[in-house]
Amino acid sequence: MRKVLQPQSIPDPRPRYSQGILAEGKRLLFIAGQTAVDADNNVVGKGDAAAQAEQVLKNMKAVLDEAGASFADIVKITTYITDPRFRDDLNPARLKYLGDNPPASTLVVVAGLANADYMVEIEAIAVLPD
């Protein structure tokens, strides 16, 4: 079970993220920070935060698929970007993959990521029903 919590006393940020997610399940999936690399470890979308966000979420989908899960099972994501101007670049990919009832979310602007070409990294926690 996954229920979006949106208290009326605080702003509704949807469709970008949900204020809270109440989840019940039997298994937890912790997804490591995903970056914009392809299967050959090449950086996809150098200099393009939107393209990197798309690749990051494709990589996240691969992990979810391997676990028999979907984006609907994600209850929390943390997104790291290297420039606050990239925030709007994330939205098309986030809406495409996370849908209308997105997980709880935190956005962090950092000085850098593990590779100088990385602009976006996203980690997640999912709760699976069985």
mmCIF file of C-alpha atoms in Angstrom:
data_model
loop_
_atom_site.group_PDB
_atom_site.id
_atom_site.type_symbol
_atom_site.label_atom_id
_atom_site.label_comp_id
_atom_site.label_asym_id
_atom_site.label_seq_id
_atom_site.Cartn_x
_atom_site.Cartn_y
_atom_site.Cartn_z
ATOM 1 C CA MET A 1 0.000 0.000 0.000
ATOM 2 C CA ARG A 2 1.202 3.490 -0.833
ATOM 3 C CA LYS A 3 -0.811 6.537 0.206
ATOM 4 C CA VAL A 4 0.085 10.160 -0.571
ATOM 5 C CA LEU A 5 -0.150 12.484 2.429
ATOM 6 C CA GLN A 6 -0.847 16.136 1.706
ATOM 7 C CA PRO A 7 -1.794 18.150 4.790
ATOM 8 C CA GLN A 8 -3.982 21.153 3.951
ATOM 9 C CA SER A 9 -1.865 23.324 6.253
ATOM 10 C CA ILE A 10 1.205 23.210 3.934
ATOM 11 C CA PRO A 11 1.586 23.843 0.181
ATOM 12 C CA ASP A 12 0.757 21.090 -2.310
ATOM 13 C CA PRO A 13 3.899 20.612 -4.432
ATOM 14 C CA ARG A 14 2.443 18.008 -6.781
ATOM 15 C CA PRO A 15 3.242 16.973 -9.481
ATOM 16 C CA ARG A 16 6.902 17.639 -8.555
ATOM 17 C CA TYR A 17 6.789 15.633 -5.305
ATOM 18 C CA SER A 18 4.530 14.586 -2.442
ATOM 19 C CA GLN A 19 4.825 15.963 1.095
ATOM 20 C CA GLY A 20 4.607 12.464 2.551
ATOM 21 C CA ILE A 21 4.060 8.840 1.620
ATOM 22 C CA LEU A 22 2.530 6.290 3.969
ATOM 23 C CA ALA A 23 3.754 2.863 2.854
ATOM 24 C CA GLU A 24 3.202 -0.721 3.911
ATOM 25 C CA GLY A 25 4.995 -3.657 2.419
ATOM 26 C CA LYS A 26 7.183 -6.638 3.047
ATOM 27 C CA ARG A 27 10.406 -5.697 1.304
ATOM 28 C CA LEU A 28 12.510 -2.539 1.071
ATOM 29 C CA LEU A 29 14.567 -1.693 -2.010
ATOM 30 C CA PHE A 30 17.350 0.837 -1.575
ATOM 31 C CA ILE A 31 18.493 2.173 -4.937
ATOM 32 C CA ALA A 32 22.005 3.580 -4.993
ATOM 33 C CA GLY A 33 22.593 7.008 -6.449
ATOM 34 C CA GLN A 34 22.116 6.623 -10.186
ATOM 35 C CA THR A 35 24.049 8.785 -12.617
ATOM 36 C CA ALA A 36 23.831 9.431 -16.344
ATOM 37 C CA VAL A 37 25.918 6.496 -17.558
ATOM 38 C CA ASP A 38 24.986 3.912 -20.160
ATOM 39 C CA ALA A 39 25.768 0.175 -20.097
ATOM 40 C CA ASP A 40 29.292 0.890 -21.380
ATOM 41 C CA ASN A 41 29.905 3.415 -18.566
ATOM 42 C CA ASN A 42 29.801 6.375 -20.974
ATOM 43 C CA VAL A 43 28.350 9.623 -19.635
ATOM 44 C CA VAL A 44 25.105 10.393 -21.471
ATOM 45 C CA GLY A 45 24.104 14.026 -21.998
ATOM 46 C CA LYS A 46 27.342 15.800 -21.134
ATOM 47 C CA GLY A 47 26.415 19.422 -20.449
ATOM 48 C CA ASP A 48 22.646 18.685 -20.691
ATOM 49 C CA ALA A 49 20.896 18.276 -17.334
ATOM 50 C CA ALA A 50 17.588 17.232 -18.950
ATOM 51 C CA ALA A 51 19.269 14.431 -20.921
ATOM 52 C CA GLN A 52 21.130 13.344 -17.809
ATOM 53 C CA ALA A 53 17.922 13.244 -15.749
ATOM 54 C CA GLU A 54 16.341 11.032 -18.427
ATOM 55 C CA GLN A 55 19.297 8.607 -18.339
ATOM 56 C CA VAL A 56 19.396 8.594 -14.539
ATOM 57 C CA LEU A 57 15.732 7.587 -14.389
ATOM 58 C CA LYS A 58 16.231 4.958 -17.118
ATOM 59 C CA ASN A 59 18.984 3.468 -14.965
ATOM 60 C CA MET A 60 16.703 3.595 -11.941
ATOM 61 C CA LYS A 61 14.034 1.766 -13.961
ATOM 62 C CA ALA A 62 16.545 -1.002 -14.708
ATOM 63 C CA VAL A 63 17.116 -1.514 -10.968
ATOM 64 C CA LEU A 64 13.371 -1.465 -10.299
ATOM 65 C CA ASP A 65 12.753 -3.967 -13.096
ATOM 66 C CA GLU A 66 15.436 -6.273 -11.695
ATOM 67 C CA ALA A 67 13.633 -6.220 -8.332
ATOM 68 C CA GLY A 68 10.201 -6.782 -9.897
ATOM 69 C CA ALA A 69 9.186 -3.283 -8.846
ATOM 70 C CA SER A 70 8.023 -0.087 -10.529
ATOM 71 C CA PHE A 71 8.242 3.659 -9.990
ATOM 72 C CA ALA A 72 4.897 3.409 -8.175
ATOM 73 C CA ASP A 73 6.730 1.525 -5.400
ATOM 74 C CA ILE A 74 9.177 4.364 -4.728
ATOM 75 C CA VAL A 75 8.361 6.220 -1.531
ATOM 76 C CA LYS A 76 11.394 8.555 -1.245
ATOM 77 C CA ILE A 77 13.946 10.027 -3.619
ATOM 78 C CA THR A 78 16.883 12.311 -3.051
ATOM 79 C CA THR A 79 18.140 14.253 -6.060
ATOM 80 C CA TYR A 80 21.558 15.855 -6.195
ATOM 81 C CA ILE A 81 22.332 18.544 -8.777
ATOM 82 C CA THR A 82 25.452 20.618 -9.257
ATOM 83 C CA ASP A 83 23.677 23.871 -10.098
ATOM 84 C CA PRO A 84 20.289 25.172 -8.879
ATOM 85 C CA ARG A 85 19.478 26.240 -12.446
ATOM 86 C CA PHE A 86 19.135 22.537 -13.364
ATOM 87 C CA ARG A 87 15.997 22.175 -11.232
ATOM 88 C CA ASP A 88 13.591 22.933 -14.088
ATOM 89 C CA ASP A 89 15.526 20.595 -16.405
ATOM 90 C CA LEU A 90 14.586 17.656 -14.177
ATOM 91 C CA ASN A 91 10.824 18.107 -14.420
ATOM 92 C CA PRO A 92 10.081 16.486 -17.829
ATOM 93 C CA ALA A 93 11.854 13.240 -16.895
ATOM 94 C CA ARG A 94 10.434 13.271 -13.365
ATOM 95 C CA LEU A 95 6.879 13.658 -14.666
ATOM 96 C CA LYS A 96 7.441 10.954 -17.292
ATOM 97 C CA TYR A 97 8.747 8.367 -14.827
ATOM 98 C CA LEU A 98 7.250 9.366 -11.468
ATOM 99 C CA GLY A 99 3.766 10.333 -12.675
ATOM 100 C CA ASP A 100 1.052 12.295 -10.915
ATOM 101 C CA ASN A 101 1.590 10.838 -7.431
ATOM 102 C CA PRO A 102 5.345 11.187 -6.999
ATOM 103 C CA PRO A 103 7.261 10.067 -3.916
ATOM 104 C CA ALA A 104 8.449 12.256 -1.097
ATOM 105 C CA SER A 105 11.482 14.083 -2.405
ATOM 106 C CA THR A 106 14.506 16.080 -1.369
ATOM 107 C CA LEU A 107 16.577 18.205 -3.756
ATOM 108 C CA VAL A 108 20.173 18.984 -2.792
ATOM 109 C CA VAL A 109 22.565 21.300 -4.637
ATOM 110 C CA VAL A 110 26.131 20.049 -4.288
ATOM 111 C CA ALA A 111 29.536 21.394 -5.307
ATOM 112 C CA GLY A 112 30.213 18.305 -7.391
ATOM 113 C CA LEU A 113 29.491 14.628 -7.953
ATOM 114 C CA ALA A 114 31.799 11.612 -8.418
ATOM 115 C CA ASN A 115 32.603 12.542 -12.023
ATOM 116 C CA ALA A 116 33.031 16.146 -13.196
ATOM 117 C CA ASP A 117 30.647 15.430 -16.106
ATOM 118 C CA TYR A 118 27.791 14.354 -13.814
ATOM 119 C CA MET A 119 25.168 17.049 -13.314
ATOM 120 C CA VAL A 120 22.405 14.908 -11.744
ATOM 121 C CA GLU A 121 22.328 11.942 -9.359
ATOM 122 C CA ILE A 122 19.212 10.382 -7.833
ATOM 123 C CA GLU A 123 18.866 7.746 -5.100
ATOM 124 C CA ALA A 124 15.623 6.140 -3.979
ATOM 125 C CA ILE A 125 13.838 3.923 -1.492
ATOM 126 C CA ALA A 126 10.979 1.675 -2.602
ATOM 127 C CA VAL A 127 8.570 -0.436 -0.569
ATOM 128 C CA LEU A 128 7.467 -3.629 -2.323
ATOM 129 C CA PRO A 129 4.277 -5.459 -1.353
ATOM 130 C CA ASP A 130 5.778 -8.970 -1.365
#
